Coordinates of C-alpha atoms in Angstrom, one line a residue:
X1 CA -118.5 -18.1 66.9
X2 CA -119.0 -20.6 64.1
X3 CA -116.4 -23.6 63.9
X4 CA -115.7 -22.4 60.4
X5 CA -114.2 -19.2 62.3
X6 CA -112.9 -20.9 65.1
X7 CA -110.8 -23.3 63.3
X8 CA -109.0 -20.4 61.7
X9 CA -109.0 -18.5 64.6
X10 CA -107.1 -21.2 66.0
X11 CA -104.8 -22.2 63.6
X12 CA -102.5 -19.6 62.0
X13 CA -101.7 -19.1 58.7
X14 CA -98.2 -21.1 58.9
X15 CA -100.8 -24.5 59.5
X16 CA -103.5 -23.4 56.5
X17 CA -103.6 -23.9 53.2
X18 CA -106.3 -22.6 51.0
X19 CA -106.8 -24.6 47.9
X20 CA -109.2 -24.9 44.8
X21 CA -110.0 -28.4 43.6
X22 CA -111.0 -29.3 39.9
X23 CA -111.1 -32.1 37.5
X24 CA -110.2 -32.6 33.9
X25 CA -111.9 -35.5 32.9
X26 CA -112.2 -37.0 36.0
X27 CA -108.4 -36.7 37.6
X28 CA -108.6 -34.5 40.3
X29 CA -106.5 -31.5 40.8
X30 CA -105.6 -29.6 44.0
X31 CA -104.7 -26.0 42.9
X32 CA -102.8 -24.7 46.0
X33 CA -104.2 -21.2 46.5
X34 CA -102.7 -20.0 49.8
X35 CA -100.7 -21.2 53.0
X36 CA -97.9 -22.4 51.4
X37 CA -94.3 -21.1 51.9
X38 CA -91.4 -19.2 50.1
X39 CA -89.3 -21.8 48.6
X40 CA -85.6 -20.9 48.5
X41 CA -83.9 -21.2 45.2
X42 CA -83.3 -18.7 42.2
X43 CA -84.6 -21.3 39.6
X44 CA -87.5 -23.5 39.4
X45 CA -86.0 -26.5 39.8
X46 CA -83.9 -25.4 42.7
X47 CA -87.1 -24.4 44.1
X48 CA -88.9 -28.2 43.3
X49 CA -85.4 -29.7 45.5
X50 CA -85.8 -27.2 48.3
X51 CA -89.9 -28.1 48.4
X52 CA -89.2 -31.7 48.6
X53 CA -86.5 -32.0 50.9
X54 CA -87.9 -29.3 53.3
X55 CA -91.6 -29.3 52.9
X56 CA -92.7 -32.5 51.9
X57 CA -94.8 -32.8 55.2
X58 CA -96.8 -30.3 52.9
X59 CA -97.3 -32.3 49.9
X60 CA -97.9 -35.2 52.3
X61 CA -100.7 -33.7 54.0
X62 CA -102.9 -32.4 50.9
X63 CA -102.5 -35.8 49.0
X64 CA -103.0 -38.8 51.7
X65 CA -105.8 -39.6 53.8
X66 CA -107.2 -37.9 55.5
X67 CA -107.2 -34.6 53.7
X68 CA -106.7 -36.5 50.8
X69 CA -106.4 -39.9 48.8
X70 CA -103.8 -42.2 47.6
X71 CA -104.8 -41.0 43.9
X72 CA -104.9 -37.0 44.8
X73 CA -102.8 -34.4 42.4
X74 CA -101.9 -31.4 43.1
X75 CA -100.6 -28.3 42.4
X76 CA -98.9 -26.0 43.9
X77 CA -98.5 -22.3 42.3
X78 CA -95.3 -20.2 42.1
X79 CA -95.1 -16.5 41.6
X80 CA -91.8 -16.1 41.1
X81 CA -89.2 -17.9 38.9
X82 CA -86.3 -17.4 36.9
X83 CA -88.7 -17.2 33.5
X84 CA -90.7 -14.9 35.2
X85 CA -88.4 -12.5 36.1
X86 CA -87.4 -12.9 32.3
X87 CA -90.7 -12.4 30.7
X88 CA -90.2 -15.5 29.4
X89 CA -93.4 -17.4 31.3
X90 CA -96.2 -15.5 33.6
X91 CA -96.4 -18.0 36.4
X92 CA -94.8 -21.0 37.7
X93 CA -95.5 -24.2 39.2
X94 CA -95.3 -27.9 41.1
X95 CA -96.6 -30.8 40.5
X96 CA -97.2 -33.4 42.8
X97 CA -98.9 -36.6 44.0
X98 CA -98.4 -39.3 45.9
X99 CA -95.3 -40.4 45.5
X100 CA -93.4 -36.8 45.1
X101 CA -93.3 -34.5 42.2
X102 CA -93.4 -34.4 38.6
X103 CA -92.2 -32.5 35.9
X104 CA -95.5 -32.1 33.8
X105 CA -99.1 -32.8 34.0
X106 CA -101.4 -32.0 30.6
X107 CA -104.9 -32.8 33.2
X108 CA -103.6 -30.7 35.3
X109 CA -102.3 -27.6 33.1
X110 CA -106.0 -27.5 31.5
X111 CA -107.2 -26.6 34.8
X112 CA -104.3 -24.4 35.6
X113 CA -105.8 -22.8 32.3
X114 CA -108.9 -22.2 33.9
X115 CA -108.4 -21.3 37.5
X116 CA -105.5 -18.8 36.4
X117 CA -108.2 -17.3 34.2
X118 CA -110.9 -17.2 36.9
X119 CA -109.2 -15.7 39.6
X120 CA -108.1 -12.1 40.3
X121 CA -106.7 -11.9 43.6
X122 CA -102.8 -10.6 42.4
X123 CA -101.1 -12.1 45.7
X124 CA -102.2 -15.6 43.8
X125 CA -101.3 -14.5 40.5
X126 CA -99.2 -11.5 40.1
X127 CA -99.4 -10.7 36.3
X128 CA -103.2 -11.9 35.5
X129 CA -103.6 -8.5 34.3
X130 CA -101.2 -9.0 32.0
X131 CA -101.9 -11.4 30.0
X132 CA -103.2 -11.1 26.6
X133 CA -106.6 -11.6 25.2
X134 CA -107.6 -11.1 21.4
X135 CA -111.3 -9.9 21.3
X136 CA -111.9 -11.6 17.9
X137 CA -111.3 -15.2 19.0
X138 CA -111.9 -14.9 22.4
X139 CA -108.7 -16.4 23.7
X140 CA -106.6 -15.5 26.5
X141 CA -103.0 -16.6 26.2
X142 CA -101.0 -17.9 29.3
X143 CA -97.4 -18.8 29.4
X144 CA -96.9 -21.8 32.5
X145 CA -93.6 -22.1 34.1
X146 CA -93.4 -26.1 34.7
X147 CA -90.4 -28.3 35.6
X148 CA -90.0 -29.2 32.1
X149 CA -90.4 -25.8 30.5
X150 CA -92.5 -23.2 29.2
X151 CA -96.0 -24.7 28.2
X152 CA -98.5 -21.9 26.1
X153 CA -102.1 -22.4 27.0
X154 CA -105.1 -21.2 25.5
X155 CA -108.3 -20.4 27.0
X156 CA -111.8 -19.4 25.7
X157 CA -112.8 -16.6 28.3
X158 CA -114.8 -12.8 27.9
X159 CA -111.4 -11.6 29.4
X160 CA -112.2 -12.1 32.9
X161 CA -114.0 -15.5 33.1
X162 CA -113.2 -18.6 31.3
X163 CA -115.5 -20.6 29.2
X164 CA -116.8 -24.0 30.8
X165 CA -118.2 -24.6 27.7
X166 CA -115.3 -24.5 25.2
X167 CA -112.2 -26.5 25.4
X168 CA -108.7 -25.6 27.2
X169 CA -105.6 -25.6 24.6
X170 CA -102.1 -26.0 25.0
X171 CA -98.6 -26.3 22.9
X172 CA -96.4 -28.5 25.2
X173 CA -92.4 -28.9 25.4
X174 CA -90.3 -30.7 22.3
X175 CA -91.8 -34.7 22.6
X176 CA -89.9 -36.8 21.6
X177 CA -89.2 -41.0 21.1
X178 CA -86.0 -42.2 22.1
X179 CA -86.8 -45.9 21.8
X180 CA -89.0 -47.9 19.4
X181 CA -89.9 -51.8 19.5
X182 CA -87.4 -51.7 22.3
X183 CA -87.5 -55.6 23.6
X184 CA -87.7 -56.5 27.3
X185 CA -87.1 -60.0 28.7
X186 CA -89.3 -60.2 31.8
X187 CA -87.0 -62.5 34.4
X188 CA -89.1 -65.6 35.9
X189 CA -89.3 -63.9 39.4
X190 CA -91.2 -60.9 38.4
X191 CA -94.1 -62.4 35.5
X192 CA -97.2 -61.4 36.3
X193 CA -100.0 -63.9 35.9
X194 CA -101.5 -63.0 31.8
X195 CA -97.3 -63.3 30.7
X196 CA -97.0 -67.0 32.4
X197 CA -100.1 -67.8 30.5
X198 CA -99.2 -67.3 27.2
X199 CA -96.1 -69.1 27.9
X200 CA -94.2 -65.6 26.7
X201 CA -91.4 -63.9 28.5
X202 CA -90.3 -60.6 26.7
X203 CA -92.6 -57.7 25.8
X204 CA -91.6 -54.8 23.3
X205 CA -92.5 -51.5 24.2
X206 CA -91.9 -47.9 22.8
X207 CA -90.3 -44.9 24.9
X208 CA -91.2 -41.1 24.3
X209 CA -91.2 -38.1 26.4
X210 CA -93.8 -35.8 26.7
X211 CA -92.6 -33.6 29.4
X212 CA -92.1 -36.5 31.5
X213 CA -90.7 -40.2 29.8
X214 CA -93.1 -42.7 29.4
X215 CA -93.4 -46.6 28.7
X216 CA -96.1 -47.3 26.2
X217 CA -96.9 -51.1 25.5
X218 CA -100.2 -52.3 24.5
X219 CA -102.4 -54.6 25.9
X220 CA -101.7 -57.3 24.2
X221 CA -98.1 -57.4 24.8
X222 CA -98.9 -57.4 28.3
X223 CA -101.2 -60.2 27.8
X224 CA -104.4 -58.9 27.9
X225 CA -105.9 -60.0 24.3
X226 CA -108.9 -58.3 24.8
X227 CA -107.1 -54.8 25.2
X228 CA -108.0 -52.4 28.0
X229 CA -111.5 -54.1 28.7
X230 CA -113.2 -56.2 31.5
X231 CA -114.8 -59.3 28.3
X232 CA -112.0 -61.4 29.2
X233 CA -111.9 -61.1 33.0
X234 CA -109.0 -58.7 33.4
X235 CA -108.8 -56.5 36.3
X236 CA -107.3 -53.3 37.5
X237 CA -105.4 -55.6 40.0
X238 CA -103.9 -57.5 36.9
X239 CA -102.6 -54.3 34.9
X240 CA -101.6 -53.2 37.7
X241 CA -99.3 -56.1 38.9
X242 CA -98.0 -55.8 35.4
X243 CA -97.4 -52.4 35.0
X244 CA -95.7 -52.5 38.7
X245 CA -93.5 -55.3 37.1
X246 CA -92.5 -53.5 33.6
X247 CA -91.3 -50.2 35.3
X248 CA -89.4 -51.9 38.1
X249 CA -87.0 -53.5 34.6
X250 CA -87.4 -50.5 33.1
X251 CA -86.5 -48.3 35.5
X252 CA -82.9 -48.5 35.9
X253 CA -82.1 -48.8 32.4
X254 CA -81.4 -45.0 32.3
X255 CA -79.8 -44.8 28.5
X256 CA -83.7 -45.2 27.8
X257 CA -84.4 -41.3 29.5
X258 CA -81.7 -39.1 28.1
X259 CA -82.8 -35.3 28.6
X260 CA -80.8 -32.9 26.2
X261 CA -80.4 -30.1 28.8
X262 CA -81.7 -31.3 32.4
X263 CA -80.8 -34.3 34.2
X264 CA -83.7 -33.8 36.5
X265 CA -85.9 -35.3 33.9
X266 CA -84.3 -38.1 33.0
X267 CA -86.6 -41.0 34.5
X268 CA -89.4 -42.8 34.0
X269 CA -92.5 -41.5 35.1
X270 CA -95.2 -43.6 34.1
X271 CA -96.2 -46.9 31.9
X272 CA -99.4 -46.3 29.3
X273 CA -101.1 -49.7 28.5
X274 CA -102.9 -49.1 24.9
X275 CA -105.7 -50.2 23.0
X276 CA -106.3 -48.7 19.6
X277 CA -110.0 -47.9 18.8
X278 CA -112.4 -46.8 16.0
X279 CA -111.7 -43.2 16.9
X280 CA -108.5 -42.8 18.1
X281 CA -106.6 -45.2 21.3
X282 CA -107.9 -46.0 24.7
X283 CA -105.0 -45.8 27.3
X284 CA -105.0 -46.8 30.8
X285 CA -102.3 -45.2 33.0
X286 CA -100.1 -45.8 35.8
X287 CA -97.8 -43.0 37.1
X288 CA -95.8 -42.0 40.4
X289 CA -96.3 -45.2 42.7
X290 CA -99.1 -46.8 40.5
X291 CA -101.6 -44.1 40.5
X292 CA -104.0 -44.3 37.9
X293 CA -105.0 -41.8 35.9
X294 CA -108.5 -40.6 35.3
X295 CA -108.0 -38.7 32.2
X296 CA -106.1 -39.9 28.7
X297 CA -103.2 -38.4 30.6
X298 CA -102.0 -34.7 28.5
X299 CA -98.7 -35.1 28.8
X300 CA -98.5 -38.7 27.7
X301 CA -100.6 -37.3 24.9
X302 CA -97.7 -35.3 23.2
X303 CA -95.8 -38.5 24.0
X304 CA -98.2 -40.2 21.8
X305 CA -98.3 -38.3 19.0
X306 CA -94.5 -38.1 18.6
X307 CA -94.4 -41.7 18.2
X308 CA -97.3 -41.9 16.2
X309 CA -95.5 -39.0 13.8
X310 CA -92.6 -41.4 14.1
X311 CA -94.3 -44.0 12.5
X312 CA -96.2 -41.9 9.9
X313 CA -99.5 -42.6 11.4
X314 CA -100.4 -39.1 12.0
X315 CA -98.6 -35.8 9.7
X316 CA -98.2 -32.4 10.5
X317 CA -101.5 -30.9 11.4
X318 CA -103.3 -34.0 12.0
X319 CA -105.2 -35.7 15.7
X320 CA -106.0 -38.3 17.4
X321 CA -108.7 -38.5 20.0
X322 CA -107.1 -40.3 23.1
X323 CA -109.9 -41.6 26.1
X324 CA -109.0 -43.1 29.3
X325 CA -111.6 -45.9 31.0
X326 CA -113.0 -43.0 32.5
X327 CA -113.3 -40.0 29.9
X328 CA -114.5 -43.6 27.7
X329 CA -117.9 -43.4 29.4
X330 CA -118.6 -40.0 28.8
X331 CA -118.9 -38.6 25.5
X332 CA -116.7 -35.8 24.6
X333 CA -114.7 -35.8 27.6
X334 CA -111.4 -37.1 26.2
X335 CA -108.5 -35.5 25.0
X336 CA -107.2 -34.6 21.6
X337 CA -103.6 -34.3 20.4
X338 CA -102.7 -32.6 17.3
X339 CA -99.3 -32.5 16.0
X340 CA -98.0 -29.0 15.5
X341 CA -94.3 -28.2 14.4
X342 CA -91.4 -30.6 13.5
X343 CA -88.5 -28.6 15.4
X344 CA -85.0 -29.7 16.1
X345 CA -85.6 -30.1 20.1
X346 CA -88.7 -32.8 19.1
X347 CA -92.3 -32.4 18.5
X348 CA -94.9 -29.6 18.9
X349 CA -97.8 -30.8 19.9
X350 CA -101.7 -29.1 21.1
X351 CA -103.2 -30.9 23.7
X352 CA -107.4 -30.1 24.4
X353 CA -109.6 -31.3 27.3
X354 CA -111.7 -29.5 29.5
X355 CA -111.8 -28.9 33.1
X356 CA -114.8 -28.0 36.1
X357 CA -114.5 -26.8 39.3
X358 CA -115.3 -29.4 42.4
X359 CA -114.8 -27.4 45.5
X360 CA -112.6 -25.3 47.8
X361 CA -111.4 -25.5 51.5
X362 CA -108.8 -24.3 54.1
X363 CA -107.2 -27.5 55.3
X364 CA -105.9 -26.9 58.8
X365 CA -103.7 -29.1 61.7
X366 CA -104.6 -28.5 64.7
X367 CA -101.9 -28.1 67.5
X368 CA -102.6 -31.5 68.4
X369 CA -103.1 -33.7 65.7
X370 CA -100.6 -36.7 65.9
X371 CA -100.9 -36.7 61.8
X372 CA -100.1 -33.8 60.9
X373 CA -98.6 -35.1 57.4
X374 CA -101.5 -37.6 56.6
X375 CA -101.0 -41.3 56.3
X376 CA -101.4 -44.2 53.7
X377 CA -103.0 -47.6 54.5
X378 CA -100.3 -50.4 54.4
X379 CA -100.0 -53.6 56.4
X380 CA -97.7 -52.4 59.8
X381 CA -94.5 -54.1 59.9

């Protein structure tokens, strides 16, 4: 028997997953296809608890070492949620990564947009033969159940494949700003190199949600005159130190995250460092426990282009073209924004990208394993 078998032979369904991996713009995603359990809960978000207080060993395993790495995303599908049942949304699901789990993900919903497309199998996706496709544009719409709400995506298929070629679409949540030129005073203890150099000791920064709150600040204020490059020395290790020091003020200052309807939301996810460019902005951003996105970052996107609304850089119906230091390097892999609809919940806004397939495997634990949730590298204490 081949080891292929044997390994599945010997390890039953409750210790495999099956999963699709993909990449939009570079970020990895980890589309969980199979293996994973029934999560308790009548709503979505009682569902998200009940995964990470009682399966976390799950999430651990698919995104550390050695199934996975400290800058893995994943996702894990649901069939059934309370919008579902509604005919409100026609699939669910979680996001996670290394830290926990978030409440949206743009990179990842493009190729959610995809996969959901691609695949037929209805114990993965119940209603895929539901879903609408209009013959003259050759879209398929698909409504995605995320901890932050309904998001409506948009895919370029012949009805029962998607189009590789053509880029993913999708209307997110209400984005919104809830704090402009906000000033921080950065205490002694915690200024990061760049700050102590330019004798400074306050930055000002802008808050917006976008699905998820996020800091932006730009370069500059961080220090970094040069913006998000490598001419003047600067190093990942720098933003990051930075970045690591901003969110730990920010953090607890939770008047800055208000949600109108669900207190799950309200904290801050990531900080976007950004430069402005020719074409649109470069960004370079740190999420979860100081992963660093690959892509421009989708949801941080609509977060974008609500404050750039805000401040009357962009109108109704206009875009920006948003890279990251990876999408930067190849041509026509970044994202664009476009804002939408003014509504009274916040801002509309279309978010496009593309996304490609990388792989596919059954990850199993053998009855033996002594790391059977994975591991990080740290110093022992």
């Amino acid at each position: 028997m081949d080891v292929f078998e044997t390994l599945l032979e010997q390890n039953p369904a409750t210790r495999t997953i099956k999963v699709v991996d993909m990449h939009t713009s570079g970020e990895p995603t980890r589309i969980v296809v199979k293996g994973y359990p029934e999560l308790e809960g009548s709503t979505l978000l009682e569902k998200r608890r009940y995964a990470r207080e009682k399966h976390d060993d799950i999430r651990q395993r698919l995104m550390r070492e050695p199934r996975g790495h400290g800058e893995m995303y994943g996702a894990i599908l649901l069939r059934d949620t309370e919008l579902t049942r509604s005919g409100e949304a026609d699939i669910g699901v979680l996001f996670c990564h290394n830290e926990g789990y978030s409440t949206m993900c743009g990179h990842a919903t493009i190729a959610l947009g995809r996969f959901l497309i691609d695949t037929h199998d209805l114990d993965v996706f119940p209603r895929r033969n539901n879903l609408k496709h209009d013959e003259e544009t050759s879209l398929t719409e698909l409504r995605l159940h995320a901890p932050c709400g309904v998001v409506h995506l948009s895919v370029y298929t012949d009805d029962s494949h998607s189009d590789a070629t053509r880029l993913v679409s999708f209307l997110g949540v209400p984005s919104f700003v809830t704090a402009r030129d906000l000033q921080v005073d950065i205490p002694p203890a915690v200024q990061w190199k760049r700050l102590r150099d330019a004798q400074r000791n306050r930055v000002t920064v802008d808050i917006a949600y976008g699905g998820a709150f996020y800091a932006l600040v730009s370069a500059k204020e961080l220090g970094f005159p040069a913006g998000v490059r490598a001419r003047d020395g600067a190093t990942v290790a720098e933003f990051d130190e930075a970045t690591a020091a901003l969110k730990s003020i920010l953090s607890p200052r939770k008047g800055l995250f208000g949600h109108p309807t669900e207190p799950d939301l309200e904290y801050l996810y990531s900080i976007m460092v950004v430069e402005e460019t020719l074409k649109g902005e470069l960004g370079l951003c740190f999420f979860a426990d100081q992963q660093i996105d690959r892509s421009p970052c989708g949801s941080c996107v609509m977060a974008r282009v609500a404050l750039a609304v805000e401040r009357d850089r962009l109108k109704i119906g206009e875009g920006c073209e948003y890279e990251s230091v990876v999408s930067l390097l190849y041509e026509g892999n970044g994202f664009r924004g476009t804002a939408i609809e003014k509504t009274s919940e916040g801002l509309i806004v279309k978010v496009e990208g593309r996304a490609f397939y990388t792989g596919s495997a059954s990850f199993v634990v053998e009855e033996h394993d002594v790391m059977p949730s994975g591991f990080t590298v740290a110093l022992p204490n």
